[in-house]
Coordinates of C-alpha atoms in Angstrom, one line a residue:
M188 CA 31.6 -152.9 -51.1
S189 CA 30.6 -151.5 -48.1
H190 CA 27.5 -150.3 -46.3
F191 CA 26.1 -148.4 -44.2
A192 CA 25.4 -149.1 -40.2
L193 CA 25.4 -147.5 -37.3
P194 CA 26.1 -148.1 -33.8
T195 CA 22.4 -148.5 -31.4
A196 CA 24.4 -145.9 -29.3
V197 CA 24.1 -142.9 -31.6
F198 CA 19.9 -143.4 -31.3
E199 CA 20.2 -142.5 -27.5
A200 CA 19.9 -138.8 -26.2
P201 CA 22.7 -138.0 -24.4
H202 CA 22.3 -137.6 -20.8
I203 CA 23.8 -134.1 -18.2
A204 CA 24.4 -134.6 -14.9
S205 CA 25.6 -132.9 -11.7
F206 CA 27.4 -134.2 -8.8
G207 CA 29.7 -132.4 -6.0
L208 CA 29.2 -130.6 -2.3
N209 CA 28.5 -127.1 -1.9
H210 CA 28.3 -124.3 1.7
Q211 CA 24.4 -125.5 1.6
T212 CA 25.1 -129.5 1.8
A213 CA 28.5 -129.5 3.3
N214 CA 30.3 -128.1 6.3
M215 CA 33.5 -126.6 6.1
A216 CA 35.5 -129.6 7.4
V217 CA 33.6 -131.8 4.7
R218 CA 34.8 -129.2 1.7
E219 CA 38.1 -128.6 3.0
Q220 CA 38.4 -132.7 2.0
L221 CA 37.4 -131.7 -1.8
A222 CA 39.3 -128.1 -2.0
F223 CA 41.4 -128.1 -5.2
S224 CA 44.1 -126.4 -6.7
P225 CA 43.7 -126.0 -10.7
Q226 CA 46.9 -127.8 -10.5
Q227 CA 45.0 -130.3 -8.7
A228 CA 41.3 -129.9 -10.7
A229 CA 43.7 -130.6 -13.9
E230 CA 45.6 -133.6 -12.5
I231 CA 41.6 -134.9 -11.4
L232 CA 39.9 -134.5 -15.4
A233 CA 43.3 -135.9 -16.7
Q234 CA 42.6 -138.5 -14.3
M235 CA 38.5 -139.0 -14.8
R236 CA 39.6 -139.4 -19.0
H237 CA 41.4 -141.9 -17.8
D238 CA 38.8 -143.7 -16.2
F239 CA 35.5 -142.4 -18.4
P240 CA 36.4 -142.0 -21.3
Q241 CA 32.9 -141.8 -22.7
T242 CA 32.1 -139.1 -20.5
E243 CA 32.0 -135.6 -20.8
I244 CA 33.7 -133.7 -17.7
A245 CA 34.6 -130.5 -16.3
L246 CA 35.1 -129.8 -12.9
L247 CA 34.6 -126.0 -10.9
A248 CA 36.2 -125.6 -7.7
T249 CA 35.5 -122.8 -5.5
C250 CA 36.0 -121.5 -2.0
N251 CA 32.1 -122.6 -1.2
R252 CA 31.3 -125.7 -3.7
T253 CA 33.6 -128.4 -5.2
E254 CA 31.2 -129.9 -8.5
W255 CA 31.6 -131.6 -11.9
Y256 CA 29.1 -131.9 -14.8
L257 CA 29.6 -134.7 -16.9
C258 CA 27.5 -136.2 -19.7
S259 CA 27.6 -139.3 -21.9
S260 CA 25.3 -141.4 -24.2
E261 CA 25.7 -144.3 -21.9
H262 CA 25.9 -144.9 -18.3
L263 CA 27.0 -141.8 -16.2
P264 CA 30.0 -142.7 -14.2
N265 CA 29.5 -142.6 -10.6
I266 CA 31.7 -139.8 -9.1
G267 CA 30.5 -140.2 -5.9
Q268 CA 32.0 -144.0 -5.5
W269 CA 35.3 -142.8 -7.6
L270 CA 35.8 -139.9 -4.6
T271 CA 36.1 -143.4 -2.3
S272 CA 37.7 -145.2 -4.0
Q273 CA 40.5 -142.2 -4.2
G274 CA 40.2 -141.7 -0.5
Y275 CA 38.7 -137.9 -0.7
L276 CA 36.0 -139.2 1.4
Q277 CA 34.5 -141.8 3.1
T278 CA 31.5 -143.1 1.5
E279 CA 28.9 -142.0 4.4
Q280 CA 30.4 -138.5 3.7
V281 CA 29.1 -138.9 0.1
Q282 CA 26.0 -140.0 1.1
S283 CA 25.2 -137.3 4.0
N284 CA 26.9 -134.1 1.8
T285 CA 26.5 -134.3 -1.6
F286 CA 24.0 -133.5 -4.6
Y287 CA 23.4 -135.4 -7.3
Y288 CA 21.1 -133.5 -10.2
Q289 CA 20.2 -134.8 -13.7
D290 CA 19.2 -134.0 -17.6
R291 CA 16.8 -130.6 -16.8
H292 CA 17.6 -130.1 -13.3
A293 CA 21.4 -130.0 -13.3
V294 CA 21.0 -128.1 -16.7
R295 CA 19.2 -125.3 -14.3
H296 CA 21.8 -126.4 -10.8
L297 CA 24.8 -125.2 -13.5
Y298 CA 22.3 -122.1 -14.8
R299 CA 22.1 -121.2 -11.0
V300 CA 25.2 -121.5 -10.1
A301 CA 26.0 -119.0 -13.2
C302 CA 23.8 -115.9 -12.6
G303 CA 24.4 -116.6 -8.5
L304 CA 21.8 -117.7 -7.7
D305 CA 23.4 -120.7 -5.7
S306 CA 26.1 -118.7 -3.8
L307 CA 26.5 -117.9 0.0
I308 CA 25.7 -114.5 -1.1
L309 CA 22.7 -114.2 -3.2
G310 CA 23.7 -112.8 -6.5
E311 CA 27.8 -112.2 -6.1
P312 CA 29.5 -112.0 -9.5
Q313 CA 32.8 -113.8 -9.0
I314 CA 31.5 -116.8 -9.5
L315 CA 31.0 -116.6 -13.5
G316 CA 34.5 -116.5 -13.6
Q317 CA 35.3 -119.4 -11.5
L318 CA 33.0 -121.0 -13.8
K319 CA 34.7 -119.7 -16.8
S320 CA 38.1 -120.8 -15.4
A321 CA 36.4 -124.3 -14.8
Y322 CA 35.2 -124.3 -18.6
R323 CA 38.7 -123.4 -20.0
L324 CA 40.3 -125.9 -17.8
A325 CA 38.2 -128.9 -19.0
K326 CA 38.8 -127.7 -22.6
A327 CA 42.3 -127.6 -22.2
Q328 CA 42.1 -131.2 -20.4
G329 CA 40.4 -132.6 -23.8
T330 CA 37.1 -133.9 -21.5
L331 CA 34.9 -130.8 -23.2
G332 CA 33.0 -132.3 -25.7
S333 CA 30.0 -130.7 -28.4
A334 CA 27.4 -131.2 -25.4
L335 CA 29.3 -129.4 -22.5
E336 CA 30.5 -127.0 -24.7
R337 CA 27.1 -125.5 -25.8
L338 CA 25.8 -126.2 -22.0
F339 CA 28.9 -123.8 -20.5
Q340 CA 28.3 -121.3 -23.2
Q341 CA 24.8 -121.0 -23.0
S342 CA 25.4 -120.4 -19.0
F343 CA 27.4 -118.0 -19.7
A344 CA 24.9 -116.4 -22.3
V345 CA 22.1 -117.1 -20.0
A346 CA 24.3 -115.2 -16.5
K347 CA 24.8 -112.1 -19.2
Q348 CA 21.0 -111.9 -20.0
I349 CA 20.4 -112.5 -16.2
R350 CA 22.3 -109.2 -14.7
H351 CA 21.2 -107.1 -18.0
S352 CA 17.6 -107.8 -18.1
T353 CA 17.2 -107.7 -13.7
A354 CA 18.2 -106.1 -10.5
I355 CA 20.7 -108.9 -9.5
G356 CA 24.1 -107.3 -10.6
E357 CA 22.6 -104.1 -9.0
N358 CA 25.2 -103.3 -6.1
P359 CA 27.2 -106.8 -6.1
V360 CA 28.6 -108.2 -3.5
S361 CA 31.4 -111.1 -3.1
V362 CA 32.8 -112.7 -0.4
A363 CA 35.6 -110.8 0.0
Y364 CA 32.6 -108.1 0.3
A365 CA 31.3 -109.1 2.6
G366 CA 34.5 -110.3 4.7
V367 CA 35.5 -105.9 4.8
K368 CA 32.0 -104.6 5.5
L369 CA 32.5 -107.8 8.3
T370 CA 35.2 -105.9 10.1
H371 CA 32.2 -102.6 10.1
Q372 CA 31.3 -104.3 13.2
F373 CA 34.5 -103.8 15.2
F374 CA 35.9 -100.0 13.8
D375 CA 34.6 -97.0 12.4
D376 CA 37.9 -95.2 12.0
H377 CA 39.5 -97.1 9.1
P378 CA 41.6 -94.2 7.9
Q379 CA 43.8 -95.0 11.5
R380 CA 44.1 -98.6 11.0
C381 CA 45.8 -101.3 9.3
A382 CA 45.4 -104.5 7.6
L383 CA 47.5 -107.8 6.9
I384 CA 46.3 -109.6 2.9
I385 CA 47.4 -113.1 2.9
G386 CA 47.2 -113.4 -0.9
A387 CA 47.7 -112.0 -4.2
G388 CA 44.8 -113.7 -5.9
E389 CA 41.4 -112.6 -7.3
T390 CA 41.0 -112.9 -3.8
G391 CA 43.0 -111.1 -2.1
Q392 CA 43.2 -108.4 -4.8
L393 CA 39.1 -107.8 -4.1
V394 CA 40.2 -107.3 -0.3
A395 CA 42.5 -105.4 -1.6
R396 CA 40.5 -102.8 -3.9
Y397 CA 37.6 -103.1 -0.5
L398 CA 39.6 -102.2 1.8
R399 CA 42.0 -98.7 -0.3
D400 CA 38.6 -97.5 -1.2
L401 CA 38.0 -97.2 2.7
N402 CA 40.8 -95.4 3.1
L403 CA 42.6 -97.1 5.1
K404 CA 46.2 -95.6 7.0
R405 CA 48.1 -99.0 6.0
I406 CA 47.7 -102.3 3.8
I407 CA 50.2 -105.0 4.1
I408 CA 49.8 -107.8 1.5
A409 CA 51.7 -111.5 2.1
N410 CA 52.3 -113.5 -0.7
R411 CA 54.3 -116.6 -0.9
S412 CA 55.2 -115.4 -4.9
L413 CA 57.0 -111.6 -3.5
N414 CA 56.2 -110.0 -6.8
N415 CA 52.8 -110.3 -7.2
A416 CA 52.3 -109.4 -3.6
Q417 CA 54.4 -106.0 -5.0
T418 CA 52.0 -105.5 -7.6
L419 CA 49.3 -105.4 -5.9
A420 CA 50.7 -103.2 -3.7
E421 CA 51.7 -100.7 -6.0
E422 CA 48.0 -100.6 -7.0
V423 CA 46.3 -100.0 -3.8
G424 CA 49.4 -97.4 -2.5
G425 CA 50.4 -101.0 0.6
Y426 CA 53.2 -103.1 1.4
A427 CA 54.6 -106.2 0.5
I428 CA 56.4 -108.6 2.4
S429 CA 56.8 -112.8 1.9
L430 CA 54.7 -115.5 3.7
A431 CA 57.7 -115.9 6.0
Q432 CA 58.2 -112.2 7.0
I433 CA 54.2 -111.9 8.6
S434 CA 55.6 -112.9 11.9
E435 CA 57.3 -109.8 12.2
H436 CA 54.4 -107.5 10.5
L437 CA 51.5 -109.3 12.4
H438 CA 51.0 -107.2 15.5
E439 CA 50.7 -104.2 13.1
A440 CA 47.4 -104.9 11.8
D441 CA 44.3 -104.7 13.5
M442 CA 42.2 -106.3 10.7
I443 CA 43.7 -109.6 8.8
F444 CA 42.7 -111.7 5.6
G445 CA 43.0 -114.4 4.6
A446 CA 42.7 -115.0 1.0
A447 CA 45.5 -118.5 -0.1
Q448 CA 44.8 -121.7 -1.7
M449 CA 47.6 -123.1 0.9
D450 CA 48.1 -126.9 2.0
E451 CA 48.8 -125.6 5.7
L452 CA 47.8 -123.3 8.3
I453 CA 49.3 -120.3 8.2
L454 CA 48.6 -118.2 11.7
N455 CA 48.0 -120.6 15.3
N456 CA 47.4 -119.2 18.4
A457 CA 50.7 -119.0 19.4
H458 CA 50.6 -115.9 16.6
L459 CA 48.3 -114.6 18.1
Q460 CA 49.7 -114.7 21.6
Q461 CA 52.8 -113.0 20.1
S462 CA 50.9 -110.4 19.2
L463 CA 48.2 -110.1 21.3
K464 CA 51.2 -109.4 23.7
K465 CA 53.3 -106.8 21.4
R466 CA 49.6 -104.4 20.6
R467 CA 48.8 -104.7 24.8
H468 CA 46.4 -107.0 24.4
A469 CA 44.4 -104.5 21.5
F470 CA 42.0 -106.7 20.0
Q471 CA 42.3 -108.3 16.3
V472 CA 39.9 -109.2 13.9
L473 CA 40.6 -112.2 11.5
V474 CA 38.2 -113.7 8.6
D475 CA 39.2 -116.2 7.1
L476 CA 38.2 -116.2 3.4
S477 CA 40.8 -119.5 2.2
L478 CA 39.4 -123.3 1.6
P479 CA 41.4 -124.6 2.6
R480 CA 41.2 -122.7 6.4
I481 CA 44.8 -121.3 6.6
F482 CA 43.9 -119.9 10.4
D483 CA 43.9 -122.6 12.8
N484 CA 40.6 -122.8 14.6
D485 CA 42.3 -122.4 18.0
I486 CA 43.1 -118.6 17.9
E487 CA 38.8 -118.5 18.7
Q488 CA 40.1 -119.4 22.0
L489 CA 41.7 -116.4 22.6
E490 CA 39.9 -113.7 24.7
N491 CA 41.4 -110.3 21.9
A492 CA 41.2 -112.0 18.9
F493 CA 37.9 -112.4 16.5
L494 CA 38.3 -115.2 13.9
Y495 CA 35.2 -115.5 11.7
G496 CA 34.9 -117.6 8.5
I497 CA 33.3 -118.1 4.9
D498 CA 30.4 -120.0 6.9
D499 CA 30.1 -116.7 8.8
L500 CA 29.7 -114.3 6.7
E501 CA 26.0 -114.9 5.8
Q502 CA 24.7 -114.3 9.4
I503 CA 26.7 -111.1 9.7
I504 CA 26.0 -109.2 6.5
D505 CA 22.5 -108.8 4.8
V506 CA 23.7 -106.3 1.4
N507 CA 20.0 -105.4 -0.4
R508 CA 18.6 -109.0 0.0
E509 CA 15.0 -108.3 -0.5
N510 CA 16.1 -106.2 -3.4
R511 CA 18.3 -108.8 -4.8
Q512 CA 15.8 -112.3 -4.5
K513 CA 13.2 -109.9 -5.8
A514 CA 14.8 -110.0 -8.7
A515 CA 16.2 -114.4 -8.0
R516 CA 12.8 -114.5 -8.6
Q517 CA 12.2 -112.6 -12.5
A518 CA 15.7 -115.0 -12.9
E519 CA 14.3 -118.6 -11.3
V520 CA 11.7 -117.7 -14.5
M521 CA 14.3 -117.3 -17.2
I522 CA 16.2 -119.9 -16.4
N523 CA 13.3 -122.4 -16.7
L524 CA 13.0 -121.2 -20.1
H525 CA 16.5 -122.1 -20.8
S526 CA 16.7 -125.0 -19.8
D527 CA 13.8 -126.5 -21.4
D528 CA 16.0 -125.3 -24.8
F529 CA 19.1 -127.1 -23.7
I530 CA 17.2 -130.0 -22.9
G531 CA 15.2 -129.6 -26.7
W532 CA 18.3 -129.4 -28.7
L533 CA 19.8 -132.9 -26.3
N534 CA 17.1 -134.7 -27.0
S535 CA 17.7 -133.7 -30.9
K536 CA 21.5 -135.0 -31.1
P537 CA 20.6 -138.4 -31.5
Q538 CA 18.6 -137.5 -35.0
Q539 CA 22.2 -134.7 -35.4
L540 CA 24.2 -137.2 -35.3
L541 CA 22.5 -139.9 -37.1
I542 CA 22.6 -137.5 -39.6
R543 CA 25.7 -135.9 -39.6
Q544 CA 27.5 -140.0 -40.2
I545 CA 24.3 -140.8 -43.1
R546 CA 26.0 -137.4 -45.0
Q547 CA 29.5 -138.8 -44.4
Q548 CA 29.4 -142.0 -45.2
A549 CA 27.4 -140.9 -48.8
D550 CA 30.6 -138.9 -49.3
V551 CA 32.9 -141.6 -47.9
Y552 CA 30.7 -143.0 -51.0
R553 CA 31.3 -140.4 -53.5
Q554 CA 34.4 -140.2 -52.8
E555 CA 35.4 -144.0 -53.4
L556 CA 33.6 -143.8 -57.5
L557 CA 34.9 -140.3 -58.1
G558 CA 38.6 -141.6 -57.2
E559 CA 37.6 -144.9 -59.7
A560 CA 36.1 -142.1 -62.3
Y561 CA 39.6 -140.2 -62.5
R562 CA 41.4 -143.9 -62.5
R563 CA 39.2 -144.8 -65.6
L564 CA 39.2 -141.1 -67.8
A565 CA 43.1 -141.4 -67.5
L566 CA 43.3 -144.5 -69.3
G567 CA 40.9 -143.0 -72.4
E568 CA 38.4 -145.0 -71.2
D569 CA 34.4 -143.4 -72.4
P570 CA 33.5 -140.4 -70.2
A571 CA 30.1 -140.8 -71.1
L572 CA 29.5 -145.0 -70.3
I573 CA 32.0 -143.5 -67.1
I574 CA 29.6 -141.5 -65.9
E575 CA 26.2 -143.6 -66.2
Q576 CA 27.9 -146.7 -64.6
M577 CA 29.3 -144.8 -61.8
S578 CA 25.7 -143.2 -61.3
Y579 CA 24.3 -146.6 -60.7
K580 CA 27.0 -147.7 -58.3
L581 CA 26.2 -144.6 -56.4
T582 CA 22.6 -144.9 -56.6
N583 CA 23.4 -148.9 -55.6
K584 CA 25.2 -148.3 -52.5
L585 CA 23.0 -145.3 -50.8
L586 CA 20.0 -147.4 -51.4
H587 CA 21.3 -151.0 -50.2
S588 CA 20.9 -150.9 -46.3
P589 CA 17.6 -148.8 -46.6
S590 CA 16.0 -151.4 -48.9
A591 CA 18.1 -153.9 -47.2
M592 CA 15.9 -152.3 -43.6
I593 CA 12.4 -152.8 -45.7
H594 CA 13.4 -156.8 -46.1
A595 CA 13.9 -156.9 -42.9
I596 CA 10.9 -155.1 -41.4
P597 CA 8.1 -158.4 -40.5
P598 CA 4.9 -157.7 -42.7
N599 CA 3.2 -157.1 -39.7
H600 CA 4.8 -153.9 -38.8
K601 CA 2.7 -151.9 -40.3
E602 CA 3.8 -148.2 -39.5
W603 CA 7.1 -148.9 -40.1
L604 CA 6.2 -149.6 -43.8
A605 CA 4.4 -146.6 -44.0
I606 CA 7.1 -144.3 -42.3
M607 CA 9.3 -145.8 -45.0
A608 CA 7.4 -144.9 -47.9
D609 CA 6.2 -142.3 -46.8
T610 CA 9.6 -140.5 -46.6
F611 CA 10.6 -142.0 -50.1
D612 CA 7.3 -141.0 -51.3
K613 CA 8.1 -137.2 -50.0
E614 CA 12.0 -137.5 -51.7
R615 CA 9.4 -138.6 -55.3
N616 CA 7.4 -135.6 -54.2
N617 CA 9.9 -132.2 -53.9
H618 CA 12.2 -132.9 -57.2

């Protein structure tokens, strides 16, 4: 006869943690070391699934942040240590450039990220789409469990609620918007200007649309996939080229935007020297929105080339900051309340799991005895006798473990005896 037994771990509430680095904790040079493409992020999740099989894991990798979200009823893995063992970061870099939040603080951090409250530009909406991509990636890699599933879904709902009920969603901005806005410091005649955008992904598309709205004379889209460049060029009335053709058209551009995810530099000092010479040293403005960066820092040495990166944008642009900060304070109150709700649910998971396992085991007993009853009925035995015997067997199976538990309680532990007595007394009264 099998009897019901539960592992001790089910009585422990899971712990949530977030770990990583972002524009607030690390400079671009360090962030570049953890700049992962979607394919790389998928490979990392697959490796972590192997290394930490008892942990739910999601990985958010954007131009401004690389963050892990974890959940486990057991010991949470040390991601910083794992990163050093894999050669991504040095120990001192982990100590000085990363953050770690646990439980309510981790939940609150994710909600703030989803709402754009933790972004380089307060309230930018692009991060929510990136967070949804991270959720889908973790789900596809099999590293998402019930806790992170609920946490991410609730973060999406919180972000939606806050954008509808506060002014954080008004006058939306993004890194792409900030980069385009920056060019107004140099040009007041955009309809007479030409722009080159390197990259046709999400950021490149945003840049192209913002430039189209400024009625630029010409927009050139350069991309690894010429088909993708042509698709975007058709949308914004631009001209598509391959990456290999950049040097032929570089001198035409008054403003150059880097928006590609590449592992190598696309433009360096020599490229710009040639370009400026062809332009008779008419200046060019370069805005590198990529991470890793695709424009070499040496370009800054040139007198007529003005190079800006992601970290420069916050100091350069300030769009309706006062209104967004007021909305952010309202959003923080809502985030705190939702964080408490989630932690309350998380702490109740052991009880939920216990109840589920008790019911599942009870159903196993029921199926075993039902099968026995069917076999005996097929042999022609008395149905009334079978029903009576099966009812006794089911009662004995269900009460064996509670009875053994009561016998094991020392006499001086009266509070446990009172709890058990009260439990069965309520059962009797309810029926």
